[in-house]
């Protein structure tokens, strides 16, 4: 899965490339649908993927880009996590009440409530109980990273990001902290 993130392709873009390749080879487009069945490593070369033996986490993903949500959810589920998905900032709070996630991954630029408002609200309501990861493909300046920290995000990733980056951040919740 990581290769899709590393290359910057989303799943639909990847499929478009596969279809274009087919078109080049055959001179005609194949069936109306393509069945791509592949397993790609999650970690970088030589780096082991996180162990599925560790306890799973409840992770909520909030992003209006359904492709991003579905791809990340697929990776997280493959790693044994329980995942819920929402597609607008205004639905995050209800999902958090129902699902009680240990981590929430929030896109910054969403219609309605943006990710900054979501982070402020979650910190006010739940304090440090939940790990908040902000993601953005629009807000990429250092100042945006600072604002993300000020409103309550624990981490801030830029799109396209590696799935292994998200897994590494989630692993901090799997590892017991020494006080």
Short mmCIF file of N, CA and C in Angstrom, two decimals:
data_model
loop_
_atom_site.label_atom_id
_atom_site.label_comp_id
_atom_site.label_asym_id
_atom_site.label_seq_id
_atom_site.Cartn_x
_atom_site.Cartn_y
_atom_site.Cartn_z
N UNK A 1 0.82 -1.19 0.00
CA UNK A 1 0.00 0.00 0.00
C UNK A 1 0.86 1.25 0.00
N UNK A 2 1.96 1.23 0.73
CA UNK A 2 2.80 2.42 0.86
C UNK A 2 3.26 2.95 -0.49
N UNK A 3 3.54 2.06 -1.42
CA UNK A 3 4.03 2.50 -2.72
C UNK A 3 3.07 3.50 -3.35
N UNK A 4 1.79 3.32 -3.16
CA UNK A 4 0.82 4.27 -3.70
C UNK A 4 1.01 5.63 -3.07
N UNK A 5 1.23 5.67 -1.75
CA UNK A 5 1.46 6.95 -1.09
C UNK A 5 2.80 7.54 -1.49
N UNK A 6 3.83 6.69 -1.51
CA UNK A 6 5.18 7.17 -1.80
C UNK A 6 5.24 7.79 -3.19
N UNK A 7 4.52 7.23 -4.14
CA UNK A 7 4.56 7.75 -5.50
C UNK A 7 3.67 8.97 -5.65
N UNK A 8 2.81 9.21 -4.66
CA UNK A 8 1.90 10.33 -4.74
C UNK A 8 0.60 9.98 -5.42
N UNK A 9 0.43 8.74 -5.88
CA UNK A 9 -0.81 8.33 -6.52
C UNK A 9 -1.86 7.99 -5.48
N UNK A 10 -3.08 8.34 -5.75
CA UNK A 10 -4.18 7.81 -4.96
C UNK A 10 -4.61 6.55 -5.68
N UNK A 11 -5.46 5.77 -5.08
CA UNK A 11 -5.87 4.52 -5.72
C UNK A 11 -6.49 4.76 -7.10
N UNK A 12 -7.44 5.70 -7.26
CA UNK A 12 -8.00 5.89 -8.60
C UNK A 12 -6.95 6.31 -9.63
N UNK A 13 -6.02 7.17 -9.23
CA UNK A 13 -4.96 7.58 -10.16
C UNK A 13 -4.11 6.37 -10.55
N UNK A 14 -3.85 5.50 -9.58
CA UNK A 14 -3.07 4.30 -9.85
C UNK A 14 -3.79 3.43 -10.88
N UNK A 15 -5.12 3.31 -10.70
CA UNK A 15 -5.88 2.50 -11.64
C UNK A 15 -5.90 3.14 -13.03
N UNK A 16 -5.95 4.47 -13.08
CA UNK A 16 -5.90 5.15 -14.37
C UNK A 16 -4.58 4.85 -15.07
N UNK A 17 -3.49 4.83 -14.32
CA UNK A 17 -2.18 4.51 -14.89
C UNK A 17 -2.19 3.08 -15.41
N UNK A 18 -2.78 2.15 -14.64
CA UNK A 18 -2.85 0.75 -15.07
C UNK A 18 -3.68 0.64 -16.35
N UNK A 19 -4.76 1.38 -16.43
CA UNK A 19 -5.61 1.33 -17.62
C UNK A 19 -4.88 1.94 -18.81
N UNK A 20 -4.14 3.02 -18.58
CA UNK A 20 -3.39 3.66 -19.67
C UNK A 20 -2.32 2.71 -20.18
N UNK A 21 -1.66 1.98 -19.26
CA UNK A 21 -0.66 0.98 -19.65
C UNK A 21 -1.30 -0.08 -20.54
N UNK A 22 -2.47 -0.56 -20.13
CA UNK A 22 -3.20 -1.56 -20.89
C UNK A 22 -3.54 -1.02 -22.28
N UNK A 23 -3.94 0.23 -22.33
CA UNK A 23 -4.30 0.86 -23.60
C UNK A 23 -3.09 0.94 -24.53
N UNK A 24 -1.91 1.27 -23.95
CA UNK A 24 -0.69 1.35 -24.76
C UNK A 24 -0.31 0.00 -25.34
N UNK A 25 -0.43 -1.05 -24.51
CA UNK A 25 -0.01 -2.38 -24.93
C UNK A 25 -0.94 -2.99 -25.98
N UNK A 26 -2.25 -2.81 -25.79
CA UNK A 26 -3.21 -3.50 -26.64
C UNK A 26 -3.83 -2.62 -27.72
N UNK A 27 -3.74 -1.32 -27.55
CA UNK A 27 -4.36 -0.41 -28.50
C UNK A 27 -5.84 -0.23 -28.23
N UNK A 28 -6.37 -0.91 -27.19
CA UNK A 28 -7.78 -0.73 -26.82
C UNK A 28 -7.89 -0.86 -25.31
N UNK A 29 -8.91 -0.26 -24.79
CA UNK A 29 -9.12 -0.32 -23.35
C UNK A 29 -9.73 -1.67 -23.00
N UNK A 30 -9.31 -2.23 -21.86
CA UNK A 30 -9.78 -3.55 -21.43
C UNK A 30 -11.21 -3.51 -20.94
N UNK A 31 -11.56 -4.47 -20.09
CA UNK A 31 -12.90 -4.56 -19.53
C UNK A 31 -13.29 -3.25 -18.85
N UNK A 32 -14.57 -3.14 -18.54
CA UNK A 32 -15.05 -1.94 -17.88
C UNK A 32 -14.51 -1.81 -16.46
N UNK A 33 -14.05 -2.88 -15.88
CA UNK A 33 -13.45 -2.79 -14.55
C UNK A 33 -12.15 -3.58 -14.56
N UNK A 34 -11.28 -3.21 -13.64
CA UNK A 34 -9.98 -3.87 -13.53
C UNK A 34 -9.90 -4.49 -12.14
N UNK A 35 -9.48 -5.71 -12.06
CA UNK A 35 -9.29 -6.37 -10.78
C UNK A 35 -7.80 -6.35 -10.47
N UNK A 36 -7.40 -5.48 -9.56
CA UNK A 36 -5.99 -5.39 -9.17
C UNK A 36 -5.87 -6.04 -7.80
N UNK A 37 -5.11 -7.11 -7.72
CA UNK A 37 -4.93 -7.80 -6.46
C UNK A 37 -3.44 -7.89 -6.21
N UNK A 38 -2.97 -7.05 -5.28
CA UNK A 38 -1.54 -7.01 -5.01
C UNK A 38 -1.32 -6.69 -3.55
N UNK A 39 -0.20 -7.09 -3.02
CA UNK A 39 0.19 -6.75 -1.66
C UNK A 39 1.53 -6.08 -1.74
N UNK A 40 1.57 -4.86 -1.25
CA UNK A 40 2.80 -4.09 -1.25
C UNK A 40 3.26 -3.94 0.19
N UNK A 41 4.57 -3.88 0.42
CA UNK A 41 5.06 -3.75 1.79
C UNK A 41 4.67 -2.40 2.39
N UNK A 42 4.41 -2.38 3.71
CA UNK A 42 4.03 -1.14 4.36
C UNK A 42 5.24 -0.30 4.75
N UNK A 43 6.32 -0.92 5.14
CA UNK A 43 7.49 -0.18 5.57
C UNK A 43 8.44 0.08 4.43
N UNK A 44 9.44 0.90 4.70
CA UNK A 44 10.48 1.12 3.71
C UNK A 44 11.31 -0.16 3.60
N UNK A 45 12.10 -0.28 2.54
CA UNK A 45 12.92 -1.48 2.34
C UNK A 45 13.77 -1.74 3.56
N UNK A 46 13.75 -2.96 4.04
CA UNK A 46 14.56 -3.33 5.19
C UNK A 46 13.92 -2.98 6.52
N UNK A 47 12.78 -2.32 6.52
CA UNK A 47 12.12 -1.93 7.75
C UNK A 47 10.90 -2.84 7.95
N UNK A 48 10.81 -3.46 9.09
CA UNK A 48 9.69 -4.37 9.35
C UNK A 48 8.41 -3.60 9.56
N UNK A 49 7.33 -4.15 9.07
CA UNK A 49 6.02 -3.56 9.31
C UNK A 49 5.65 -3.80 10.76
N UNK A 50 4.81 -2.94 11.35
CA UNK A 50 4.41 -3.12 12.74
C UNK A 50 3.76 -4.49 12.96
N UNK A 51 3.99 -5.03 14.14
CA UNK A 51 3.47 -6.35 14.47
C UNK A 51 1.98 -6.32 14.70
N UNK A 52 1.27 -7.31 14.17
CA UNK A 52 -0.17 -7.43 14.40
C UNK A 52 -0.44 -8.04 15.76
N UNK A 53 0.61 -8.52 16.45
CA UNK A 53 0.42 -9.11 17.77
C UNK A 53 0.11 -8.05 18.81
N UNK A 54 0.51 -6.80 18.57
CA UNK A 54 0.22 -5.72 19.50
C UNK A 54 -1.28 -5.48 19.52
N UNK A 55 -1.76 -4.88 20.59
CA UNK A 55 -3.21 -4.65 20.66
C UNK A 55 -3.65 -3.66 19.59
N UNK A 56 -4.85 -3.87 19.10
CA UNK A 56 -5.36 -2.98 18.05
C UNK A 56 -5.88 -1.69 18.68
N UNK A 57 -5.97 -0.68 17.86
CA UNK A 57 -6.45 0.63 18.30
C UNK A 57 -7.75 0.97 17.58
N UNK A 58 -8.53 1.83 18.20
CA UNK A 58 -9.70 2.39 17.55
C UNK A 58 -9.28 3.72 16.94
N UNK A 59 -9.41 3.83 15.61
CA UNK A 59 -8.95 5.01 14.88
C UNK A 59 -10.10 5.59 14.08
N UNK A 60 -10.32 6.88 14.23
CA UNK A 60 -11.33 7.59 13.46
C UNK A 60 -10.60 8.43 12.40
N UNK A 61 -11.03 8.32 11.15
CA UNK A 61 -10.46 9.11 10.06
C UNK A 61 -11.53 10.07 9.57
N UNK A 62 -11.18 11.36 9.49
CA UNK A 62 -12.11 12.38 9.01
C UNK A 62 -11.45 13.14 7.86
N UNK A 63 -11.99 12.96 6.67
CA UNK A 63 -11.46 13.64 5.49
C UNK A 63 -12.56 13.66 4.44
N UNK A 64 -12.72 14.78 3.74
CA UNK A 64 -13.74 14.84 2.70
C UNK A 64 -13.29 14.17 1.41
N UNK A 65 -12.02 13.78 1.32
CA UNK A 65 -11.51 13.05 0.16
C UNK A 65 -11.70 11.55 0.43
N UNK A 66 -12.75 10.99 -0.15
CA UNK A 66 -13.09 9.59 0.12
C UNK A 66 -11.98 8.62 -0.29
N UNK A 67 -11.25 8.92 -1.34
CA UNK A 67 -10.16 8.05 -1.77
C UNK A 67 -9.09 7.95 -0.68
N UNK A 68 -8.74 9.10 -0.10
CA UNK A 68 -7.75 9.12 0.98
C UNK A 68 -8.25 8.31 2.17
N UNK A 69 -9.51 8.52 2.54
CA UNK A 69 -10.10 7.82 3.68
C UNK A 69 -10.10 6.31 3.45
N UNK A 70 -10.60 5.89 2.31
CA UNK A 70 -10.72 4.45 2.04
C UNK A 70 -9.36 3.77 1.95
N UNK A 71 -8.39 4.44 1.36
CA UNK A 71 -7.05 3.85 1.25
C UNK A 71 -6.39 3.72 2.62
N UNK A 72 -6.44 4.79 3.41
CA UNK A 72 -5.84 4.72 4.74
C UNK A 72 -6.58 3.72 5.62
N UNK A 73 -7.89 3.70 5.54
CA UNK A 73 -8.67 2.74 6.34
C UNK A 73 -8.29 1.31 5.99
N UNK A 74 -8.09 1.04 4.72
CA UNK A 74 -7.70 -0.30 4.27
C UNK A 74 -6.36 -0.70 4.90
N UNK A 75 -5.41 0.21 4.90
CA UNK A 75 -4.09 -0.08 5.48
C UNK A 75 -4.21 -0.31 6.98
N UNK A 76 -4.94 0.55 7.66
CA UNK A 76 -5.06 0.43 9.12
C UNK A 76 -5.79 -0.86 9.51
N UNK A 77 -6.82 -1.21 8.76
CA UNK A 77 -7.52 -2.47 9.05
C UNK A 77 -6.62 -3.68 8.81
N UNK A 78 -5.82 -3.60 7.77
CA UNK A 78 -4.87 -4.69 7.47
C UNK A 78 -3.90 -4.88 8.64
N UNK A 79 -3.61 -3.80 9.34
CA UNK A 79 -2.72 -3.86 10.50
C UNK A 79 -3.43 -4.24 11.79
N UNK A 80 -4.73 -4.52 11.68
CA UNK A 80 -5.47 -5.00 12.84
C UNK A 80 -6.22 -3.93 13.62
N UNK A 81 -6.23 -2.70 13.15
CA UNK A 81 -6.93 -1.63 13.86
C UNK A 81 -8.42 -1.62 13.51
N UNK A 82 -9.21 -1.15 14.44
CA UNK A 82 -10.63 -0.94 14.19
C UNK A 82 -10.78 0.50 13.71
N UNK A 83 -11.42 0.69 12.56
CA UNK A 83 -11.45 2.01 11.92
C UNK A 83 -12.89 2.44 11.64
N UNK A 84 -13.16 3.70 11.90
CA UNK A 84 -14.41 4.34 11.49
C UNK A 84 -14.04 5.54 10.63
N UNK A 85 -14.89 5.86 9.68
CA UNK A 85 -14.62 6.93 8.73
C UNK A 85 -15.78 7.91 8.68
N UNK A 86 -15.45 9.20 8.65
CA UNK A 86 -16.44 10.25 8.43
C UNK A 86 -15.88 11.19 7.38
N UNK A 87 -16.77 11.94 6.74
CA UNK A 87 -16.35 12.73 5.58
C UNK A 87 -16.57 14.23 5.73
N UNK A 88 -16.87 14.67 6.95
CA UNK A 88 -17.00 16.11 7.21
C UNK A 88 -16.64 16.39 8.65
N UNK A 89 -16.19 17.61 8.89
CA UNK A 89 -15.80 17.99 10.24
C UNK A 89 -16.96 17.97 11.21
N UNK A 90 -18.15 18.32 10.73
CA UNK A 90 -19.31 18.40 11.61
C UNK A 90 -19.76 17.03 12.13
N UNK A 91 -19.34 15.94 11.50
CA UNK A 91 -19.74 14.61 11.95
C UNK A 91 -18.72 13.95 12.90
N UNK A 92 -17.59 14.61 13.10
CA UNK A 92 -16.53 14.03 13.93
C UNK A 92 -16.98 13.86 15.38
N UNK A 93 -17.62 14.87 15.95
CA UNK A 93 -17.94 14.83 17.38
C UNK A 93 -18.91 13.70 17.72
N UNK A 94 -19.91 13.50 16.90
CA UNK A 94 -20.86 12.40 17.11
C UNK A 94 -20.14 11.05 16.98
N UNK A 95 -19.26 10.95 15.98
CA UNK A 95 -18.51 9.70 15.78
C UNK A 95 -17.60 9.41 16.97
N UNK A 96 -16.99 10.44 17.53
CA UNK A 96 -16.12 10.26 18.70
C UNK A 96 -16.94 9.78 19.89
N UNK A 97 -18.11 10.35 20.10
CA UNK A 97 -18.97 9.92 21.22
C UNK A 97 -19.37 8.46 21.08
N UNK A 98 -19.71 8.04 19.85
CA UNK A 98 -20.17 6.67 19.61
C UNK A 98 -19.03 5.65 19.62
N UNK A 99 -17.88 6.03 19.05
CA UNK A 99 -16.80 5.08 18.78
C UNK A 99 -15.70 5.10 19.84
N UNK A 100 -15.54 6.22 20.54
CA UNK A 100 -14.50 6.38 21.57
C UNK A 100 -13.11 6.00 21.04
N UNK A 101 -12.63 6.70 19.99
CA UNK A 101 -11.33 6.34 19.40
C UNK A 101 -10.16 6.73 20.29
N UNK A 102 -9.07 6.02 20.10
CA UNK A 102 -7.82 6.37 20.76
C UNK A 102 -7.02 7.35 19.92
N UNK A 103 -7.30 7.37 18.61
CA UNK A 103 -6.62 8.30 17.70
C UNK A 103 -7.63 8.82 16.69
N UNK A 104 -7.49 10.11 16.34
CA UNK A 104 -8.34 10.72 15.33
C UNK A 104 -7.42 11.38 14.30
N UNK A 105 -7.61 11.01 13.05
CA UNK A 105 -6.83 11.58 11.95
C UNK A 105 -7.77 12.52 11.20
N UNK A 106 -7.42 13.79 11.14
CA UNK A 106 -8.33 14.82 10.63
C UNK A 106 -7.66 15.63 9.52
N UNK A 107 -8.36 15.73 8.39
CA UNK A 107 -7.92 16.63 7.32
C UNK A 107 -8.19 18.06 7.79
N UNK A 108 -7.27 18.96 7.52
CA UNK A 108 -7.42 20.34 7.96
C UNK A 108 -8.50 21.06 7.15
N UNK A 109 -8.47 20.91 5.83
CA UNK A 109 -9.41 21.66 4.98
C UNK A 109 -10.58 20.77 4.58
N UNK A 110 -11.66 20.91 5.36
CA UNK A 110 -12.90 20.20 5.08
C UNK A 110 -14.04 21.21 5.05
N UNK A 111 -15.09 20.91 4.31
CA UNK A 111 -16.25 21.81 4.32
C UNK A 111 -16.93 21.80 5.69
N UNK A 112 -17.61 22.88 6.00
CA UNK A 112 -18.26 22.98 7.31
C UNK A 112 -17.21 23.31 8.35
N UNK A 113 -17.08 22.47 9.34
CA UNK A 113 -16.03 22.65 10.34
C UNK A 113 -14.71 22.19 9.76
N UNK A 114 -13.70 23.04 9.84
CA UNK A 114 -12.39 22.60 9.35
C UNK A 114 -11.66 21.84 10.45
N UNK A 115 -10.52 21.26 10.10
CA UNK A 115 -9.76 20.45 11.03
C UNK A 115 -9.28 21.20 12.26
N UNK A 116 -8.99 22.51 12.09
CA UNK A 116 -8.57 23.31 13.24
C UNK A 116 -9.70 23.41 14.27
N UNK A 117 -10.93 23.65 13.80
CA UNK A 117 -12.08 23.73 14.71
C UNK A 117 -12.35 22.38 15.37
N UNK A 118 -12.18 21.32 14.60
CA UNK A 118 -12.37 19.97 15.15
C UNK A 118 -11.36 19.71 16.26
N UNK A 119 -10.10 20.05 16.02
CA UNK A 119 -9.05 19.82 17.03
C UNK A 119 -9.33 20.63 18.29
N UNK A 120 -9.70 21.90 18.14
CA UNK A 120 -10.02 22.74 19.31
C UNK A 120 -11.16 22.10 20.11
N UNK A 121 -12.21 21.69 19.41
CA UNK A 121 -13.37 21.09 20.09
C UNK A 121 -13.03 19.79 20.80
N UNK A 122 -12.25 18.94 20.14
CA UNK A 122 -11.88 17.66 20.76
C UNK A 122 -10.99 17.88 21.98
N UNK A 123 -10.07 18.82 21.91
CA UNK A 123 -9.21 19.10 23.06
C UNK A 123 -10.02 19.67 24.22
N UNK A 124 -10.99 20.53 23.92
CA UNK A 124 -11.83 21.10 24.96
C UNK A 124 -12.66 20.01 25.63
N UNK A 125 -13.23 19.13 24.82
CA UNK A 125 -14.12 18.09 25.34
C UNK A 125 -13.37 16.91 25.98
N UNK A 126 -12.25 16.49 25.38
CA UNK A 126 -11.59 15.25 25.81
C UNK A 126 -10.17 15.44 26.34
N UNK A 127 -9.65 16.64 26.31
CA UNK A 127 -8.29 16.89 26.79
C UNK A 127 -7.27 16.10 25.97
N UNK A 128 -6.35 15.47 26.66
CA UNK A 128 -5.28 14.72 26.00
C UNK A 128 -5.64 13.24 25.82
N UNK A 129 -6.89 12.89 26.03
CA UNK A 129 -7.31 11.48 25.99
C UNK A 129 -7.10 10.84 24.62
N UNK A 130 -7.17 11.64 23.55
CA UNK A 130 -7.09 11.10 22.19
C UNK A 130 -5.87 11.68 21.46
N UNK A 131 -5.21 10.84 20.67
CA UNK A 131 -4.11 11.29 19.83
C UNK A 131 -4.71 11.96 18.60
N UNK A 132 -4.34 13.21 18.34
CA UNK A 132 -4.86 13.94 17.18
C UNK A 132 -3.77 14.11 16.13
N UNK A 133 -4.05 13.62 14.93
CA UNK A 133 -3.11 13.75 13.81
C UNK A 133 -3.80 14.58 12.73
N UNK A 134 -3.21 15.73 12.42
CA UNK A 134 -3.73 16.58 11.36
C UNK A 134 -3.05 16.24 10.05
N UNK A 135 -3.79 16.26 8.95
CA UNK A 135 -3.22 16.03 7.62
C UNK A 135 -3.68 17.14 6.69
N UNK A 136 -2.82 17.51 5.77
CA UNK A 136 -3.21 18.56 4.83
C UNK A 136 -2.43 18.46 3.53
N UNK A 137 -3.15 18.71 2.47
CA UNK A 137 -2.52 18.82 1.16
C UNK A 137 -2.50 20.26 0.70
N UNK A 138 -3.11 21.16 1.50
CA UNK A 138 -3.22 22.57 1.15
C UNK A 138 -2.33 23.43 2.03
N UNK A 139 -2.46 23.24 3.34
CA UNK A 139 -1.70 24.05 4.30
C UNK A 139 -0.34 23.39 4.54
N UNK A 140 0.68 23.91 3.86
CA UNK A 140 1.98 23.23 3.87
C UNK A 140 3.12 24.08 4.42
N UNK A 141 2.83 25.27 4.88
CA UNK A 141 3.87 26.17 5.38
C UNK A 141 4.20 25.85 6.83
N UNK A 142 5.39 26.31 7.27
CA UNK A 142 5.78 26.11 8.66
C UNK A 142 4.76 26.74 9.61
N UNK A 143 4.23 27.90 9.21
CA UNK A 143 3.22 28.58 10.05
C UNK A 143 1.99 27.70 10.23
N UNK A 144 1.61 26.95 9.21
CA UNK A 144 0.46 26.05 9.30
C UNK A 144 0.71 24.94 10.32
N UNK A 145 1.94 24.47 10.36
CA UNK A 145 2.32 23.43 11.32
C UNK A 145 2.24 23.99 12.75
N UNK A 146 2.67 25.24 12.92
CA UNK A 146 2.62 25.88 14.23
C UNK A 146 1.16 26.04 14.68
N UNK A 147 0.31 26.54 13.78
CA UNK A 147 -1.11 26.70 14.10
C UNK A 147 -1.72 25.36 14.49
N UNK A 148 -1.37 24.31 13.76
CA UNK A 148 -1.89 22.97 14.06
C UNK A 148 -1.54 22.57 15.49
N UNK A 149 -0.31 22.84 15.89
CA UNK A 149 0.10 22.53 17.26
C UNK A 149 -0.64 23.37 18.29
N UNK A 150 -0.84 24.63 17.97
CA UNK A 150 -1.53 25.53 18.91
C UNK A 150 -2.98 25.15 19.13
N UNK A 151 -3.65 24.65 18.11
CA UNK A 151 -5.07 24.29 18.27
C UNK A 151 -5.26 22.91 18.89
N UNK A 152 -4.18 22.12 18.99
CA UNK A 152 -4.29 20.85 19.71
C UNK A 152 -3.84 19.60 19.00
N UNK A 153 -3.39 19.72 17.75
CA UNK A 153 -2.91 18.50 17.08
C UNK A 153 -1.60 18.05 17.70
N UNK A 154 -1.46 16.74 17.86
CA UNK A 154 -0.21 16.17 18.36
C UNK A 154 0.81 16.04 17.24
N UNK A 155 0.32 15.78 16.03
CA UNK A 155 1.19 15.58 14.86
C UNK A 155 0.53 16.19 13.64
N UNK A 156 1.35 16.50 12.64
CA UNK A 156 0.87 17.14 11.42
C UNK A 156 1.60 16.53 10.24
N UNK A 157 0.85 15.91 9.32
CA UNK A 157 1.44 15.28 8.14
C UNK A 157 0.96 15.98 6.88
N UNK A 158 1.84 16.03 5.89
CA UNK A 158 1.49 16.61 4.60
C UNK A 158 1.14 15.51 3.62
N UNK A 159 0.10 15.77 2.82
CA UNK A 159 -0.28 14.83 1.76
C UNK A 159 0.63 15.06 0.56
N UNK A 160 1.01 14.06 -0.14
CA UNK A 160 0.80 12.64 0.17
C UNK A 160 1.79 12.20 1.25
N UNK A 161 1.34 11.38 2.14
CA UNK A 161 2.16 10.88 3.23
C UNK A 161 2.34 9.38 3.08
N UNK A 162 3.33 8.85 3.75
CA UNK A 162 3.57 7.41 3.75
C UNK A 162 2.66 6.75 4.79
N UNK A 163 2.09 5.63 4.45
CA UNK A 163 1.28 4.89 5.41
C UNK A 163 2.13 4.51 6.62
N UNK A 164 3.40 4.25 6.39
CA UNK A 164 4.30 3.89 7.50
C UNK A 164 4.45 5.04 8.49
N UNK A 165 4.31 6.29 8.05
CA UNK A 165 4.36 7.44 8.96
C UNK A 165 3.17 7.40 9.92
N UNK A 166 2.00 7.14 9.40
CA UNK A 166 0.81 7.06 10.24
C UNK A 166 0.93 5.90 11.21
N UNK A 167 1.38 4.75 10.73
CA UNK A 167 1.53 3.58 11.59
C UNK A 167 2.54 3.83 12.70
N UNK A 168 3.60 4.54 12.39
CA UNK A 168 4.61 4.85 13.41
C UNK A 168 4.01 5.75 14.49
N UNK A 169 3.20 6.72 14.10
CA UNK A 169 2.55 7.59 15.08
C UNK A 169 1.56 6.80 15.94
N UNK A 170 0.83 5.89 15.33
CA UNK A 170 -0.11 5.06 16.08
C UNK A 170 0.61 4.11 17.03
N UNK A 171 1.78 3.67 16.63
CA UNK A 171 2.56 2.77 17.49
C UNK A 171 2.93 3.41 18.82
N UNK A 172 2.97 4.75 18.88
CA UNK A 172 3.26 5.40 20.15
C UNK A 172 2.16 5.11 21.17
N UNK A 173 0.95 4.81 20.70
CA UNK A 173 -0.14 4.46 21.61
C UNK A 173 -0.08 2.99 22.02
N UNK A 174 0.54 2.17 21.18
CA UNK A 174 0.65 0.74 21.48
C UNK A 174 1.74 0.46 22.50
N UNK A 175 2.75 1.32 22.52
CA UNK A 175 3.90 1.12 23.39
C UNK A 175 3.63 1.74 24.76
N UNK A 176 3.72 0.96 25.83
CA UNK A 176 3.50 1.53 27.16
C UNK A 176 4.55 2.61 27.46
N UNK A 177 4.09 3.69 28.07
CA UNK A 177 4.99 4.78 28.42
C UNK A 177 5.58 4.53 29.81
N UNK A 178 6.87 4.79 29.96
CA UNK A 178 7.53 4.68 31.26
C UNK A 178 7.49 6.04 31.92
N UNK A 179 6.97 6.07 33.12
CA UNK A 179 6.82 7.36 33.82
C UNK A 179 8.01 7.61 34.69
#
